[in-house]
Short mmCIF file of C-alpha atoms in Angstrom, two decimals:
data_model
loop_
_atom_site.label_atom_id
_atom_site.label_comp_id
_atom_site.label_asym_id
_atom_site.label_seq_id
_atom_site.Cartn_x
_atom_site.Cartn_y
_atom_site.Cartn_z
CA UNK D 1 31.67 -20.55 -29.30
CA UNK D 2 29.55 -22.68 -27.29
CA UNK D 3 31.58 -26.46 -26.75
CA UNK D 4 30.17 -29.44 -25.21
CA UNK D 5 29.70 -29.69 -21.65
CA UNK D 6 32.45 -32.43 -20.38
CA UNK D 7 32.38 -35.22 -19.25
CA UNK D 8 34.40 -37.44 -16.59
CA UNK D 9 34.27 -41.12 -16.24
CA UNK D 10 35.26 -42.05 -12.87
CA UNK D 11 35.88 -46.37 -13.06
CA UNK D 12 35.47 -48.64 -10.41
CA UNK D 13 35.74 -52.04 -9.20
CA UNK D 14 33.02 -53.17 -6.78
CA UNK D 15 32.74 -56.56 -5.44
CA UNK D 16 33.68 -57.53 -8.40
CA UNK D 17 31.61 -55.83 -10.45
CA UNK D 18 32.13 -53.16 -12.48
CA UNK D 19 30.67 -49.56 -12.09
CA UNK D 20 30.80 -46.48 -14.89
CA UNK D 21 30.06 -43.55 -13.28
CA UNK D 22 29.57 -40.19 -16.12
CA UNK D 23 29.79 -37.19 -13.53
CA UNK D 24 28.78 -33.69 -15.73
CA UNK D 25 30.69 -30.33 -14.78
CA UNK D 26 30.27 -27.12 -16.17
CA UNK D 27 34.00 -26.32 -17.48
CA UNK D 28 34.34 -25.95 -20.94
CA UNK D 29 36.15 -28.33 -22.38
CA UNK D 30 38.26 -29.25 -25.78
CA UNK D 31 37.31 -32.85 -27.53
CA UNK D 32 40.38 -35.20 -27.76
CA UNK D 33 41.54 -36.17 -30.68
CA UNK D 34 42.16 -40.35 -29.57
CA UNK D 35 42.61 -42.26 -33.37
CA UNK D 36 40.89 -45.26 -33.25
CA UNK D 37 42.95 -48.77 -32.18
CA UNK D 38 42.03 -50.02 -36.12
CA UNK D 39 43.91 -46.96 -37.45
CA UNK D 40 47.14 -47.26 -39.78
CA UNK D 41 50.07 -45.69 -37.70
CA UNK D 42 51.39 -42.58 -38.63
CA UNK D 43 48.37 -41.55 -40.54
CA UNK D 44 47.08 -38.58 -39.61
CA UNK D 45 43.00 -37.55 -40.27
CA UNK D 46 40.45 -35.27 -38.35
CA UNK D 47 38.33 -37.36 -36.05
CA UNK D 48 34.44 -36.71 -36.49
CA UNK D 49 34.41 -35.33 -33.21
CA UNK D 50 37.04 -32.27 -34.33
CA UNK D 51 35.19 -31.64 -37.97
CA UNK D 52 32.05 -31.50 -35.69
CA UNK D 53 33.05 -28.43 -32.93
CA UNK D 54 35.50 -27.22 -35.14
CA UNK D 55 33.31 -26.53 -37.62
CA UNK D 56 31.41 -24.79 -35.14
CA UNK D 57 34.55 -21.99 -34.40
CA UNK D 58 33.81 -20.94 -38.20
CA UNK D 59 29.66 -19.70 -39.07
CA UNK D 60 27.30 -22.29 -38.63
CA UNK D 61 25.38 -23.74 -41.44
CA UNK D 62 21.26 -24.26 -41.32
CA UNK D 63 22.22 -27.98 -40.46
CA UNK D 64 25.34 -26.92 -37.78
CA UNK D 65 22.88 -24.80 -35.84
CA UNK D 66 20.49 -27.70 -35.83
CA UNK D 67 22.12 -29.86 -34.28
CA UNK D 68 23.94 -27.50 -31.99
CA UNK D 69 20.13 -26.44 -30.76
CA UNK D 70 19.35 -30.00 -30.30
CA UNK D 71 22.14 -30.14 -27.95
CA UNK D 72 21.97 -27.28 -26.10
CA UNK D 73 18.18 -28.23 -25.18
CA UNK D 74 18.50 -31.51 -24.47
CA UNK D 75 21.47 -29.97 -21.94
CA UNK D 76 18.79 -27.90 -20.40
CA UNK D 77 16.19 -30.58 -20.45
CA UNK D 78 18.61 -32.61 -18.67
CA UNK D 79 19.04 -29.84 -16.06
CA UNK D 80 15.86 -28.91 -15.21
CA UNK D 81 14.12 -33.00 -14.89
CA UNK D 82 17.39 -35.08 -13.76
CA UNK D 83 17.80 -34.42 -9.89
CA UNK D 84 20.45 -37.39 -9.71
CA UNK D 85 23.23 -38.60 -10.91
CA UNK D 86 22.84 -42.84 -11.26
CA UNK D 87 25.56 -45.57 -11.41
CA UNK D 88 25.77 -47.25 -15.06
CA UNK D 89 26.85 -50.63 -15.39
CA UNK D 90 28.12 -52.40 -18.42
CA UNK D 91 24.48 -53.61 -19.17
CA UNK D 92 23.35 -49.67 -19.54
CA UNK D 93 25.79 -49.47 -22.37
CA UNK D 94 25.18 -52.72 -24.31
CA UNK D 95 22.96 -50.51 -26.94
CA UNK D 96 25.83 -48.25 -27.92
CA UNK D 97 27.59 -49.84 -30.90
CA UNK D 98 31.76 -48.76 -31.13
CA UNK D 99 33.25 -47.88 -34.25
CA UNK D 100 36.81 -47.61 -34.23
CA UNK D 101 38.10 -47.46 -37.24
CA UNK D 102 35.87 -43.83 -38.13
CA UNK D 103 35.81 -42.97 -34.32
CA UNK D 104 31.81 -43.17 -33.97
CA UNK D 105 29.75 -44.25 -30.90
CA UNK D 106 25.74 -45.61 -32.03
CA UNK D 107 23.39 -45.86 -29.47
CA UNK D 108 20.71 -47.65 -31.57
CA UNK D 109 16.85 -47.43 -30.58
CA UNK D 110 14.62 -49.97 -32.28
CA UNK D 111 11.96 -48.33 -34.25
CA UNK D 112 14.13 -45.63 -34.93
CA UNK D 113 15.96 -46.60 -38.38
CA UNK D 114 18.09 -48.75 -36.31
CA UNK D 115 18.51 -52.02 -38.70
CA UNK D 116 20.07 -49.20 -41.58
CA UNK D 117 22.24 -48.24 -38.89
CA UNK D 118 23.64 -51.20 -38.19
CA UNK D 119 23.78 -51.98 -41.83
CA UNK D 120 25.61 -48.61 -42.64
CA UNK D 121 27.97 -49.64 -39.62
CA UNK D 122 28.54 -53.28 -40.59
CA UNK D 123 29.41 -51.70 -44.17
CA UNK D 124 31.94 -49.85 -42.73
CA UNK D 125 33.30 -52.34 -40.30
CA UNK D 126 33.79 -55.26 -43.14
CA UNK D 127 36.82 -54.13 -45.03
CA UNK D 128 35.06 -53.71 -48.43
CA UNK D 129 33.15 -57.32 -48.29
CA UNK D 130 29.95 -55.31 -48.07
CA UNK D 131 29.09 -52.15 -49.88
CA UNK D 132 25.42 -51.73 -50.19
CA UNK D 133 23.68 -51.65 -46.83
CA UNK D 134 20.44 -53.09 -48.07
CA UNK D 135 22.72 -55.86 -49.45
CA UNK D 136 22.42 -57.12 -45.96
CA UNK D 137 19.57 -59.02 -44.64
CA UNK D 138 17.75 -57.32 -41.45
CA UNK D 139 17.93 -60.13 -39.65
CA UNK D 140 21.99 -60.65 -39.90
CA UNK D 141 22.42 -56.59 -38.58
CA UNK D 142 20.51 -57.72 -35.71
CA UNK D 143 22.88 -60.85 -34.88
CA UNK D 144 25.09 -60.56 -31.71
CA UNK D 145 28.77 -60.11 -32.05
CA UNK D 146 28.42 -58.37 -35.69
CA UNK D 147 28.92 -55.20 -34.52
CA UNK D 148 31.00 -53.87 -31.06
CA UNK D 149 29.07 -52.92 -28.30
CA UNK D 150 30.66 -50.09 -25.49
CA UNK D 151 29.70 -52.40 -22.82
CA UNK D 152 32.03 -55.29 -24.02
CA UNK D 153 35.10 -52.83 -23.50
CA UNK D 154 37.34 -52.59 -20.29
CA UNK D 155 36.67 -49.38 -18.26
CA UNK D 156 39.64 -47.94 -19.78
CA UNK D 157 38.66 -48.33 -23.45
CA UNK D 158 35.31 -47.22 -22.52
CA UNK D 159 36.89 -44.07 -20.78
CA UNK D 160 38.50 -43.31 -24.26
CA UNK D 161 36.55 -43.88 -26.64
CA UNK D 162 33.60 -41.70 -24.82
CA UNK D 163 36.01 -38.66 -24.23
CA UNK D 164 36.62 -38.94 -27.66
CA UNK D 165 34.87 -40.79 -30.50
CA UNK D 166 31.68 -38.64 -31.96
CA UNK D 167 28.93 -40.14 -29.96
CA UNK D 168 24.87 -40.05 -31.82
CA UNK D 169 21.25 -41.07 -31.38
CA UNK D 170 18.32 -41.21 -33.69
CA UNK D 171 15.45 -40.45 -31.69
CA UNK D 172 11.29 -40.60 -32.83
CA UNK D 173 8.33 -39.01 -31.76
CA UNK D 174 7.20 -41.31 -28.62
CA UNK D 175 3.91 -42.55 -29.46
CA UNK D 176 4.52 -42.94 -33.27
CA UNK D 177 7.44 -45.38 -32.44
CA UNK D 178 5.30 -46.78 -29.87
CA UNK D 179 2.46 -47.77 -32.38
CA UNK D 180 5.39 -48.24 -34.88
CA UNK D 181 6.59 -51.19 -32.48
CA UNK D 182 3.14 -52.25 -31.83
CA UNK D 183 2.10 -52.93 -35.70
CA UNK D 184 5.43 -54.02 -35.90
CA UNK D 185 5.44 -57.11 -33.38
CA UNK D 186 2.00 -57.74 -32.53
CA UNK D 187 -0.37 -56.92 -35.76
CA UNK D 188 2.61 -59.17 -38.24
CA UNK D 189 2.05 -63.08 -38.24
CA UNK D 190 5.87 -63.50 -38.35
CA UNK D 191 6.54 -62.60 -35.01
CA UNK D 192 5.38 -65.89 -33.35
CA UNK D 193 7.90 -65.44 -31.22
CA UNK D 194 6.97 -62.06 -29.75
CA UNK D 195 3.18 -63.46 -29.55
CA UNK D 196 4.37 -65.97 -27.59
CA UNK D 197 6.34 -64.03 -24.88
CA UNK D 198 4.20 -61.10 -24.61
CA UNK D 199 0.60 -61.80 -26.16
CA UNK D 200 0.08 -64.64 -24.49
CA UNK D 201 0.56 -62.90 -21.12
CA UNK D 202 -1.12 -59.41 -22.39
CA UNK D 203 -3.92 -61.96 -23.70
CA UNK D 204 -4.12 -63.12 -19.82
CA UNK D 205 -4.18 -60.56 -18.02
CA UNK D 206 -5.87 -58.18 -19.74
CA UNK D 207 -8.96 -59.49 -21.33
CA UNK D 208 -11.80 -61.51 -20.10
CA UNK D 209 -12.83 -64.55 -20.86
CA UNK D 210 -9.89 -65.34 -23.49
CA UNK D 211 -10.46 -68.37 -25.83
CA UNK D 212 -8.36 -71.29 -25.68
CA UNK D 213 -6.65 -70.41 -28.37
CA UNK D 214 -5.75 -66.91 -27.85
CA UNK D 215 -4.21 -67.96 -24.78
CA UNK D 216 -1.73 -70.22 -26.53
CA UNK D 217 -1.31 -67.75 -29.72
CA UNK D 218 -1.10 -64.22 -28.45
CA UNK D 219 -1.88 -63.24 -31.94
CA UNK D 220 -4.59 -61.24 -31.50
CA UNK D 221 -3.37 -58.55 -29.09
CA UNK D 222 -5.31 -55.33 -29.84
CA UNK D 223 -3.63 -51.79 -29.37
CA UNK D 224 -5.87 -51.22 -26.39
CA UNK D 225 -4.29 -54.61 -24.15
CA UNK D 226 -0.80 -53.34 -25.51
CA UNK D 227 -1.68 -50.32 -23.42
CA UNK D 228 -2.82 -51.70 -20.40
CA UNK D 229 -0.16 -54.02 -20.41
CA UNK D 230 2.30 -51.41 -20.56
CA UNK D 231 0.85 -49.10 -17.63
CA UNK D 232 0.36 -52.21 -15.29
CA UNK D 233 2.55 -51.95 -12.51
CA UNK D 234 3.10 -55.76 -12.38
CA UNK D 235 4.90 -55.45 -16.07
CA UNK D 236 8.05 -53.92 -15.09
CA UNK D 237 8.40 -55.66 -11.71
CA UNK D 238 8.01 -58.76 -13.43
CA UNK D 239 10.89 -58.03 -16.07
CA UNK D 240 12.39 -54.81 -18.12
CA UNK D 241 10.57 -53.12 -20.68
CA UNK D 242 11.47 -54.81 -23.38
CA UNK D 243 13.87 -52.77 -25.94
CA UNK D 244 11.30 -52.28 -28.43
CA UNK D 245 9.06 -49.83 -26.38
CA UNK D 246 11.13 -49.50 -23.76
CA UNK D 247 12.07 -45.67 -23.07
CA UNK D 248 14.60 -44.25 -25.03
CA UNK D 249 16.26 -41.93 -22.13
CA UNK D 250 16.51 -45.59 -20.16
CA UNK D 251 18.14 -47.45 -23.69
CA UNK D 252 20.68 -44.45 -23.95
CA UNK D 253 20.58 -42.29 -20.58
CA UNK D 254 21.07 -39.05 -22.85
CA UNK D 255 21.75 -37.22 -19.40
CA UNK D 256 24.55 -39.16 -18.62
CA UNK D 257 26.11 -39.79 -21.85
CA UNK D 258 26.98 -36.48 -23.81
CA UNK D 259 25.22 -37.06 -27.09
CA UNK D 260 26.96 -34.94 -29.96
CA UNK D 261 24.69 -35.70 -32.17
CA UNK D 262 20.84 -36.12 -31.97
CA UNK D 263 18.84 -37.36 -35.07
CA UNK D 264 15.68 -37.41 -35.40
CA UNK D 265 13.24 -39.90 -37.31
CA UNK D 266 11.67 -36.71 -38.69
CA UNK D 267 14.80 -35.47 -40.39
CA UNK D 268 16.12 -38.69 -40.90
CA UNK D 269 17.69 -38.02 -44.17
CA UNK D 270 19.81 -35.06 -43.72
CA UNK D 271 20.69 -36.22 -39.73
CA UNK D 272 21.89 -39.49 -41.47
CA UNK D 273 23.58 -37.83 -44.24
CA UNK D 274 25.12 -35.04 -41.68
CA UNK D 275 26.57 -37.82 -39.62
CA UNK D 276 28.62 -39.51 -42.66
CA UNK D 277 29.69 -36.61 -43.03
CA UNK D 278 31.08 -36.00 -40.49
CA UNK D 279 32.48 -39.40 -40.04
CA UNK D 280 34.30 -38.69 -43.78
CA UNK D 281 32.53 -41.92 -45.10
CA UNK D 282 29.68 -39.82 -47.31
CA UNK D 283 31.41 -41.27 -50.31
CA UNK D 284 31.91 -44.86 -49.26
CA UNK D 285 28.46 -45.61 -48.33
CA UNK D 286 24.59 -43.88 -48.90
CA UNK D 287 22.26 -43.80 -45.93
CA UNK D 288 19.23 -46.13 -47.21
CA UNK D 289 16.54 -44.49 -47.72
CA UNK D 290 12.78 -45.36 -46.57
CA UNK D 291 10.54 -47.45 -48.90
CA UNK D 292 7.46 -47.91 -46.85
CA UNK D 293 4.21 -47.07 -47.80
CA UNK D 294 2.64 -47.47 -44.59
CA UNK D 295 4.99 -45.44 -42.45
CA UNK D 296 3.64 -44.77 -38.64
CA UNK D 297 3.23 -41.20 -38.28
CA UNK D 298 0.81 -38.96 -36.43
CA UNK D 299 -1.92 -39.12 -38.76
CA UNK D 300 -2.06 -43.40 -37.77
CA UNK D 301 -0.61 -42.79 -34.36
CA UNK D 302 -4.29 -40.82 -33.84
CA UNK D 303 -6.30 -43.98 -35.56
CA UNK D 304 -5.06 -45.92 -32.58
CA UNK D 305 -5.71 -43.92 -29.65
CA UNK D 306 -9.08 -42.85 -31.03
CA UNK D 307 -10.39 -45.84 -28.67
CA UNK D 308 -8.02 -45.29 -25.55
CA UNK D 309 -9.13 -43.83 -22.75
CA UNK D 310 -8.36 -40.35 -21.24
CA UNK D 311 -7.43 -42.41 -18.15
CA UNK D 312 -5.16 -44.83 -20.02
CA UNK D 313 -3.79 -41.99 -22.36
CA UNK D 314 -2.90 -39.36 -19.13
CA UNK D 315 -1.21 -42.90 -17.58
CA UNK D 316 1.12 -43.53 -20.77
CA UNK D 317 2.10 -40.00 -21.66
CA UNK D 318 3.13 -40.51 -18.02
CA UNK D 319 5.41 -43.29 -18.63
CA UNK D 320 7.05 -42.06 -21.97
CA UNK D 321 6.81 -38.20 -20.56
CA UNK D 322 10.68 -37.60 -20.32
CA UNK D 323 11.62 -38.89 -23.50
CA UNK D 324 8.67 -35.86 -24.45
CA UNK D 325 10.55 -33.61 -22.38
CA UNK D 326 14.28 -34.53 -23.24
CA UNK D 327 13.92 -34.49 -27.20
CA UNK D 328 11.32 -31.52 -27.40
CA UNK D 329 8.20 -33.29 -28.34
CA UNK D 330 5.40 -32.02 -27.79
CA UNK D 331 2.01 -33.19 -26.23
CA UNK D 332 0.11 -34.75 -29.29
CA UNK D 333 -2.80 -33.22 -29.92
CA UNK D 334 -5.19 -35.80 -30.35
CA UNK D 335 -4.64 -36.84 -26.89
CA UNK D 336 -8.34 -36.43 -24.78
#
């Protein structure tokens, strides 16, 4: 039986500031078993991590193997393009949501399914007030302080609840959630706010001669400034990536943090259903499933690097290559 690789948190205190540390070794280790501090005392239950690599002592299923795979090459990916270990502060963690009641660990990736996540979790965190995840508006899963984040933890609890809570990540082919997020936040005249922040500047530095009043707007940034924008060195000195198309390996740091289980957008169903599952909760509440017509996939992801250049396709693939590498993605083929 092949178990996870373990992990040790070494804590510190640094001027006042507080370092995590996740150092990788090669000994094979046992999950803990660590009940959650929202748990009813003296009742016993599996945690999700136990049904998970127990499960895997018996024959694995179609889905088991899966997900084992997934985990074993993301391992290996890990291995062969990480030549450093890097300190994490609490800020690395802020995107991994804490369950404690089921024993779960989220780190949630926008364009990734990531507002039915939160939904599903919020459903499970409320005490029976909500039952239907779409009974919750999108924008109140989004609102801080509705659901525990890791980084809001002492180094202790941290230390815990990553040894031993089941720890997952939905993941999405790079350039479809990139276009995704594009459409999403540039193309939708709801998003003043994002047009403001980012189209005016994208508007300014990237296209000549800009009318007056796509200079105020930043409503009309096309797919090609988007692009630029993101490859321009001056964008990520000036600020981070924003979370939206920011990198998932830099959201999560999947070489640092021992994902159990990776989903995939692709597979979304049956990861999200495997994960309930696993958490026991497949009977309390139903993974939403997708209504949208006008899903990004590869077919549109194409459409909108018909009219990028080789030059500015070669320097993106460059930026998002290790999330490529790290989830098995491959090179898409309409790239020039």
């Amino acid at each position: 039986m092949r178990m996870p690789r373990g992990g040790r948190l070494l804590l510190a205190t640094s001027a006042g500031s507080l370092f995590v540390l996740v150092l990788y070794f090669q000994s094979i280790t046992k999950p803990e078993l660590s009940l959650g501090s929202d748990e009813v005392p003296g009742k016993s239950r599996r945690s999700p991590l136990q049904t998970l690599y127990n499960g895997e002592q018996l024959a694995l299923s179609e889905e088991q193997r899966s997900l084992q795979d997934r985990r074993e090459l993301l391992e290996e990916a890990c291995l062969s393009h990480t030549k450093k270990r890097r300190v994490l502060s609490p800020k690395d963690l802020k995107h991994l949501i804490v369950d404690d009641k089921y024993g779960l660990i989220y780190c949630y990736v926008p364009k990734v399914a990531c507002t039915n996540w939160k939904r599903v979790l919020m459903v499970l965190g409320s005490g029976g007030r909500y039952t239907d995840p779409l009974a919750i508006p999108a924008n109140e899963a989004h609102v801080a302080g509705k659901l525990r984040s890791l980084s809001d933890l002492s180094p202790a609890e941290i230390n815990r609840r990553l040894r031993s809570y089941l720890k997952f990540i939905f993941v999405r082919e790079p350039f479809e959630r990139l276009v995704s997020a594009y459409r999403n936040k540039f193309t939708r005249s709801y998003n003043t706010a994002f047009h403001k922040r980012y189209g005016t500047k994208i508007v300014r530095r990237h296209r000549q001669n800009p009318s007056p009043e796509a200079l105020e707007q930043g409503n009309d940034v096309s797919f090609r400034e988007f692009v630029q924008y993101l490859v321009d060195p001056r964008t990520q000195r000036d600020e981070p990536f924003n979370e939206h198309w920011e990198r998932v390996h830099s959201l999560c740091h999947p070489c640092l943090i021992h994902y159990d289980v990776v989903g995939k957008y692709e597979t979304l169903e049956t990861d999200a259903q495997a994960v309930l599952r696993l958490a026991g909760v497949e009977g309390t509440v139903r993974f939403p499933t997708s209504g949208k017509s006008t899903r990004t996939d590869g077919n549109m992801a194409a459409r909108f690097f018909k009219h990028i250049s080789p030059l500015y396709q070669r320097k993106l693939f460059n930026l998002y290559r290790m999330d490529f590498l790290l989830f098995n993605y491959s090179t898409p083929e309409y790239l020039r």
